[in-house]
Amino acid sequence: MATIKFLGAAQEVTGSCHLVSAPGAGNILLDCGMHQGGDAIERLPTEQFLFEPAEIDALVLSHAHLDHSGLLPMLVHAGFNSPIYCTKATAELLEIMLDDAAGLYMRDLERENIKRERRGQPAVEALYNLDDVKKVLGLCRGIAYNQATEIKPHISVTLHDAGHILGSAIVQLDINERGQQKRVVFSGDLGKKDSPLMKDPTLLTEADVVLMESTYGNRDHRTMDDSILQLEQVLHETWEAGGNVLIPAFAVGRTQEFLFYLGRMHQEGKLDGWQIFLDSPMAIKVTKVYDRWLHTMDCEDVKALCERDRSFLKDFLPRLIASVSSEESMAINRIKSGALIIAGSGMCTGGRIRHHFKHRIWDKRTTIIFAGFQARGTLGRMLVDGMKKIKLFGDEFLVRARIETIGGFSAHAGQAALVNWSANFSNQPKIFLVHGEPEAQDALAEKLYSEKGISVTIPALRQSFAF
């Protein structure tokens, strides 16, 4: 019988990795993501492949976020050499994401080894290098949505729009196991129905096995209208107080959505005098990729830009300044008030946002806006949970800044949308909840059973099931 083994994002949100094996058909890996939180030099050695990389026949990547793709360079370094199937937009974004992550990793590793040399300690060996990143990109096979593609004899994959970020996909695997047809559906990360840039997640009706994300399984988001009003109010109050705003944002998806809403506020005269800084070289590159895919997006305002051959980055929000160099980034810290700074990383685990915290988090006029899920163990989660002191770059800082969470900007489906998506399957498949913390999964499981009569399984790490 075919089996599915849960090797990551089992009763946790990050580290997506699931192995589908079918006798006579092969081993297919769904995602190969890293866990988020902590320093990469400390974290990566703890990431272990619970399979033999050279024995994987194909990999299907749901989307480009690092918690779904970040271990791909380590995978090829360990012997993986098979095709990686994803959408063409995901392949474009993946190059930016992996190059950036590798650059940060190599720089951190170099600094760590200089320290170790001074102490007479052995150097830390790199777990992958830039050649491995190039190899990953060379293995990518971009395929269109809704197009069945044979990836092995007896196995085909169809990618459906997940509505999460550009190129994100729901994965449908069709397996012919000795004449018997079996279908596995992996939701990846499902987006919201009211996302301004993305189309609604595709509703599927037939499957034997469903792997469904459950990040927000225990709650719904505020409506988009309420969230925009909250954003407008928070920005206006901070402007009146003479402060600055810091927005930790993922380079892919969240940043572009924020730019869209800020652009619309500018068009409507609701942006006061804010100067907007996009302080992330990676997010700037990603936004240019979004420019190239404007024609695929589900938004009349953006389509109008596309028809006039104008840029999402430059024309929709003329107050925007893209800060590429470290010198440009540091110059922002000399601004006393009126700076709205969007910088990575989204969970504050690294990137330029931590440098801006150093200069502003102790100032009570500062507002920090969180607009997405903050995983356990990350600095973002600690701040959302009310931590009053943090340590950055070896120094301790008081947290006097105003902390605001605006849930409606999340790129994930909320509880009601997850219930509706799973209830759309007409043939009662076996449903596994993945990509969620235990309390969220328990709440979603109870909701599915009480409202729809659907029983689900919450797998543990390394647990395997036959189907």
PDB file of C-alpha atoms in Angstrom, residues 137-296:
ATOM      1  CA  LEU A 137      17.379  26.163  -9.252  1.00  0.00           C
ATOM      2  CA  GLY A 138      18.592  23.947 -12.080  1.00  0.00           C
ATOM      3  CA  LEU A 139      16.367  21.122 -10.842  1.00  0.00           C
ATOM      4  CA  CYS A 140      13.206  23.266 -10.845  1.00  0.00           C
ATOM      5  CA  ARG A 141      10.543  22.425 -13.423  1.00  0.00           C
ATOM      6  CA  GLY A 142       7.967  25.201 -13.683  1.00  0.00           C
ATOM      7  CA  ILE A 143       4.445  24.034 -14.540  1.00  0.00           C
ATOM      8  CA  ALA A 144       1.174  25.896 -15.018  1.00  0.00           C
ATOM      9  CA  TYR A 145      -1.839  25.751 -12.751  1.00  0.00           C
ATOM     10  CA  ASN A 146      -4.484  23.108 -13.536  1.00  0.00           C
ATOM     11  CA  GLN A 147      -2.199  21.155 -15.871  1.00  0.00           C
ATOM     12  CA  ALA A 148      -1.675  17.471 -15.042  1.00  0.00           C
ATOM     13  CA  THR A 149       2.008  16.601 -15.405  1.00  0.00           C
ATOM     14  CA  GLU A 150       3.484  13.107 -15.199  1.00  0.00           C
ATOM     15  CA  ILE A 151       6.416  13.218 -12.782  1.00  0.00           C
ATOM     16  CA  LYS A 152       7.020   9.459 -12.647  1.00  0.00           C
ATOM     17  CA  PRO A 153       5.408   6.525 -14.378  1.00  0.00           C
ATOM     18  CA  HIS A 154       2.094   6.036 -12.585  1.00  0.00           C
ATOM     19  CA  ILE A 155       2.263   9.425 -10.757  1.00  0.00           C
ATOM     20  CA  SER A 156       1.040  12.798 -11.997  1.00  0.00           C
ATOM     21  CA  VAL A 157       0.856  16.162 -10.250  1.00  0.00           C
ATOM     22  CA  THR A 158      -1.617  18.997 -10.759  1.00  0.00           C
ATOM     23  CA  LEU A 159      -1.064  22.366  -9.085  1.00  0.00           C
ATOM     24  CA  HIS A 160      -4.067  24.517  -8.165  1.00  0.00           C
ATOM     25  CA  ASP A 161      -4.006  28.144  -7.039  1.00  0.00           C
ATOM     26  CA  ALA A 162      -3.788  28.327  -3.228  1.00  0.00           C
ATOM     27  CA  GLY A 163      -4.299  32.114  -3.084  1.00  0.00           C
ATOM     28  CA  HIS A 164      -1.560  32.513  -0.435  1.00  0.00           C
ATOM     29  CA  ILE A 165       1.302  34.293  -2.238  1.00  0.00           C
ATOM     30  CA  LEU A 166       2.372  34.634  -5.857  1.00  0.00           C
ATOM     31  CA  GLY A 167       2.762  31.137  -7.301  1.00  0.00           C
ATOM     32  CA  SER A 168       1.445  29.303  -4.240  1.00  0.00           C
ATOM     33  CA  ALA A 169      -0.158  25.961  -4.982  1.00  0.00           C
ATOM     34  CA  ILE A 170      -2.439  23.273  -3.664  1.00  0.00           C
ATOM     35  CA  VAL A 171      -0.757  20.010  -4.678  1.00  0.00           C
ATOM     36  CA  GLN A 172      -2.790  17.175  -6.168  1.00  0.00           C
ATOM     37  CA  LEU A 173      -0.965  13.864  -6.592  1.00  0.00           C
ATOM     38  CA  ASP A 174      -2.670  11.143  -8.618  1.00  0.00           C
ATOM     39  CA  ILE A 175      -1.119   7.717  -8.102  1.00  0.00           C
ATOM     40  CA  ASN A 176      -1.837   4.562 -10.096  1.00  0.00           C
ATOM     41  CA  GLU A 177      -0.852   1.810  -7.682  1.00  0.00           C
ATOM     42  CA  ARG A 178      -1.136  -1.516  -9.505  1.00  0.00           C
ATOM     43  CA  GLY A 179      -4.229  -0.381 -11.363  1.00  0.00           C
ATOM     44  CA  GLN A 180      -5.858   1.333  -8.385  1.00  0.00           C
ATOM     45  CA  GLN A 181      -6.207   5.134  -8.545  1.00  0.00           C
ATOM     46  CA  LYS A 182      -5.402   7.114  -5.396  1.00  0.00           C
ATOM     47  CA  ARG A 183      -5.386  10.876  -4.929  1.00  0.00           C
ATOM     48  CA  VAL A 184      -3.455  12.879  -2.330  1.00  0.00           C
ATOM     49  CA  VAL A 185      -4.224  16.576  -1.894  1.00  0.00           C
ATOM     50  CA  PHE A 186      -1.852  18.816   0.057  1.00  0.00           C
ATOM     51  CA  SER A 187      -3.257  22.267   0.759  1.00  0.00           C
ATOM     52  CA  GLY A 188       0.114  23.973   1.172  1.00  0.00           C
ATOM     53  CA  ASP A 189      -0.717  27.322   2.768  1.00  0.00           C
ATOM     54  CA  LEU A 190      -4.266  28.405   1.928  1.00  0.00           C
ATOM     55  CA  GLY A 191      -4.906  32.099   1.413  1.00  0.00           C
ATOM     56  CA  LYS A 192      -7.894  34.204   2.389  1.00  0.00           C
ATOM     57  CA  LYS A 193     -10.866  34.811   0.135  1.00  0.00           C
ATOM     58  CA  ASP A 194     -10.599  38.600   0.396  1.00  0.00           C
ATOM     59  CA  SER A 195      -6.891  38.978  -0.388  1.00  0.00           C
ATOM     60  CA  PRO A 196      -6.428  42.087  -2.565  1.00  0.00           C
ATOM     61  CA  LEU A 197      -3.819  40.575  -4.877  1.00  0.00           C
ATOM     62  CA  MET A 198      -4.403  36.835  -4.859  1.00  0.00           C
ATOM     63  CA  LYS A 199      -7.270  34.820  -6.275  1.00  0.00           C
ATOM     64  CA  ASP A 200      -9.413  32.747  -3.924  1.00  0.00           C
ATOM     65  CA  PRO A 201      -8.026  29.298  -3.026  1.00  0.00           C
ATOM     66  CA  THR A 202      -9.217  26.618  -5.428  1.00  0.00           C
ATOM     67  CA  LEU A 203     -11.946  24.341  -4.074  1.00  0.00           C
ATOM     68  CA  LEU A 204     -11.341  20.665  -4.797  1.00  0.00           C
ATOM     69  CA  THR A 205     -13.966  17.952  -4.487  1.00  0.00           C
ATOM     70  CA  GLU A 206     -12.247  14.565  -4.745  1.00  0.00           C
ATOM     71  CA  ALA A 207      -9.396  13.020  -2.758  1.00  0.00           C
ATOM     72  CA  ASP A 208      -8.477   9.903  -0.823  1.00  0.00           C
ATOM     73  CA  VAL A 209      -6.091  11.705   1.515  1.00  0.00           C
ATOM     74  CA  VAL A 210      -5.982  15.419   2.368  1.00  0.00           C
ATOM     75  CA  LEU A 211      -3.178  17.209   4.195  1.00  0.00           C
ATOM     76  CA  MET A 212      -4.587  20.539   5.335  1.00  0.00           C
ATOM     77  CA  GLU A 213      -2.808  23.418   7.026  1.00  0.00           C
ATOM     78  CA  SER A 214      -4.222  24.583  10.356  1.00  0.00           C
ATOM     79  CA  THR A 215      -2.175  27.663  11.254  1.00  0.00           C
ATOM     80  CA  TYR A 216      -5.267  29.652  12.238  1.00  0.00           C
ATOM     81  CA  GLY A 217      -7.396  26.654  13.127  1.00  0.00           C
ATOM     82  CA  ASN A 218      -8.521  28.222  16.399  1.00  0.00           C
ATOM     83  CA  ARG A 219      -9.601  31.659  15.199  1.00  0.00           C
ATOM     84  CA  ASP A 220     -10.829  33.837  12.402  1.00  0.00           C
ATOM     85  CA  HIS A 221      -9.244  37.042  11.226  1.00  0.00           C
ATOM     86  CA  ARG A 222     -10.811  40.441  11.534  1.00  0.00           C
ATOM     87  CA  THR A 223     -12.549  41.539   8.366  1.00  0.00           C
ATOM     88  CA  MET A 224     -10.393  43.378   5.861  1.00  0.00           C
ATOM     89  CA  ASP A 225     -12.480  46.548   6.271  1.00  0.00           C
ATOM     90  CA  ASP A 226     -11.964  46.494  10.052  1.00  0.00           C
ATOM     91  CA  SER A 227      -8.257  45.799   9.618  1.00  0.00           C
ATOM     92  CA  ILE A 228      -7.799  48.714   7.236  1.00  0.00           C
ATOM     93  CA  LEU A 229      -9.629  51.025   9.650  1.00  0.00           C
ATOM     94  CA  GLN A 230      -7.373  49.796  12.467  1.00  0.00           C
ATOM     95  CA  LEU A 231      -4.282  50.425  10.321  1.00  0.00           C
ATOM     96  CA  GLU A 232      -5.460  53.917   9.430  1.00  0.00           C
ATOM     97  CA  GLN A 233      -6.161  54.703  13.097  1.00  0.00           C
ATOM     98  CA  VAL A 234      -2.823  53.352  14.355  1.00  0.00           C
ATOM     99  CA  LEU A 235      -0.887  55.252  11.701  1.00  0.00           C
ATOM    100  CA  HIS A 236      -2.749  58.483  12.392  1.00  0.00           C
ATOM    101  CA  GLU A 237      -2.290  58.238  16.171  1.00  0.00           C
ATOM    102  CA  THR A 238       1.427  57.540  15.778  1.00  0.00           C
ATOM    103  CA  TRP A 239       1.728  60.446  13.340  1.00  0.00           C
ATOM    104  CA  GLU A 240       0.044  62.775  15.808  1.00  0.00           C
ATOM    105  CA  ALA A 241       2.426  61.562  18.547  1.00  0.00           C
ATOM    106  CA  GLY A 242       5.429  62.377  16.371  1.00  0.00           C
ATOM    107  CA  GLY A 243       6.571  58.790  16.220  1.00  0.00           C
ATOM    108  CA  ASN A 244       7.696  56.205  13.709  1.00  0.00           C
ATOM    109  CA  VAL A 245       6.196  52.897  12.604  1.00  0.00           C
ATOM    110  CA  LEU A 246       8.047  49.603  12.187  1.00  0.00           C
ATOM    111  CA  ILE A 247       6.421  46.764  10.259  1.00  0.00           C
ATOM    112  CA  PRO A 248       8.222  43.409  10.291  1.00  0.00           C
ATOM    113  CA  ALA A 249       7.050  41.795   7.071  1.00  0.00           C
ATOM    114  CA  PHE A 250       7.840  38.730   5.024  1.00  0.00           C
ATOM    115  CA  ALA A 251       9.501  39.700   1.750  1.00  0.00           C
ATOM    116  CA  VAL A 252       7.055  37.582  -0.250  1.00  0.00           C
ATOM    117  CA  GLY A 253       3.358  38.296   0.010  1.00  0.00           C
ATOM    118  CA  ARG A 254       2.940  40.333   3.173  1.00  0.00           C
ATOM    119  CA  THR A 255       5.150  43.192   2.010  1.00  0.00           C
ATOM    120  CA  GLN A 256       3.382  43.515  -1.330  1.00  0.00           C
ATOM    121  CA  GLU A 257      -0.037  43.486   0.338  1.00  0.00           C
ATOM    122  CA  PHE A 258       1.037  46.236   2.731  1.00  0.00           C
ATOM    123  CA  LEU A 259       2.365  48.312  -0.163  1.00  0.00           C
ATOM    124  CA  PHE A 260      -0.944  47.880  -1.935  1.00  0.00           C
ATOM    125  CA  TYR A 261      -2.990  49.139   1.020  1.00  0.00           C
ATOM    126  CA  LEU A 262      -0.612  52.003   1.737  1.00  0.00           C
ATOM    127  CA  GLY A 263      -0.814  52.934  -1.930  1.00  0.00           C
ATOM    128  CA  ARG A 264      -4.587  52.937  -1.795  1.00  0.00           C
ATOM    129  CA  MET A 265      -4.504  55.075   1.374  1.00  0.00           C
ATOM    130  CA  HIS A 266      -2.236  57.505  -0.463  1.00  0.00           C
ATOM    131  CA  GLN A 267      -4.627  57.631  -3.416  1.00  0.00           C
ATOM    132  CA  GLU A 268      -7.495  58.391  -0.988  1.00  0.00           C
ATOM    133  CA  GLY A 269      -5.553  61.076   0.914  1.00  0.00           C
ATOM    134  CA  LYS A 270      -5.454  59.086   4.179  1.00  0.00           C
ATOM    135  CA  LEU A 271      -1.707  58.658   4.635  1.00  0.00           C
ATOM    136  CA  ASP A 272      -0.888  61.886   6.510  1.00  0.00           C
ATOM    137  CA  GLY A 273       2.728  62.800   5.735  1.00  0.00           C
ATOM    138  CA  TRP A 274       4.334  59.392   6.159  1.00  0.00           C
ATOM    139  CA  GLN A 275       7.502  58.631   4.236  1.00  0.00           C
ATOM    140  CA  ILE A 276       7.497  54.913   3.383  1.00  0.00           C
ATOM    141  CA  PHE A 277      10.747  52.945   3.432  1.00  0.00           C
ATOM    142  CA  LEU A 278      10.957  49.457   1.992  1.00  0.00           C
ATOM    143  CA  ASP A 279      14.158  48.452   3.757  1.00  0.00           C
ATOM    144  CA  SER A 280      14.783  44.989   2.364  1.00  0.00           C
ATOM    145  CA  PRO A 281      16.836  44.221  -0.751  1.00  0.00           C
ATOM    146  CA  MET A 282      15.052  40.883  -1.030  1.00  0.00           C
ATOM    147  CA  ALA A 283      11.573  42.411  -0.744  1.00  0.00           C
ATOM    148  CA  ILE A 284      12.499  44.970  -3.413  1.00  0.00           C
ATOM    149  CA  LYS A 285      13.530  42.162  -5.786  1.00  0.00           C
ATOM    150  CA  VAL A 286      10.380  40.200  -4.956  1.00  0.00           C
ATOM    151  CA  THR A 287       8.155  43.222  -5.600  1.00  0.00           C
ATOM    152  CA  LYS A 288       9.723  43.540  -9.051  1.00  0.00           C
ATOM    153  CA  VAL A 289       8.751  39.897  -9.671  1.00  0.00           C
ATOM    154  CA  TYR A 290       5.198  40.791  -8.618  1.00  0.00           C
ATOM    155  CA  ASP A 291       5.369  43.596 -11.194  1.00  0.00           C
ATOM    156  CA  ARG A 292       6.027  41.016 -13.904  1.00  0.00           C
ATOM    157  CA  TRP A 293       3.037  38.925 -12.815  1.00  0.00           C
ATOM    158  CA  LEU A 294       0.537  41.754 -12.353  1.00  0.00           C
ATOM    159  CA  HIS A 295      -1.623  40.416 -15.172  1.00  0.00           C
ATOM    160  CA  THR A 296      -2.361  37.258 -13.147  1.00  0.00           C
TER     161      THR A 296
END
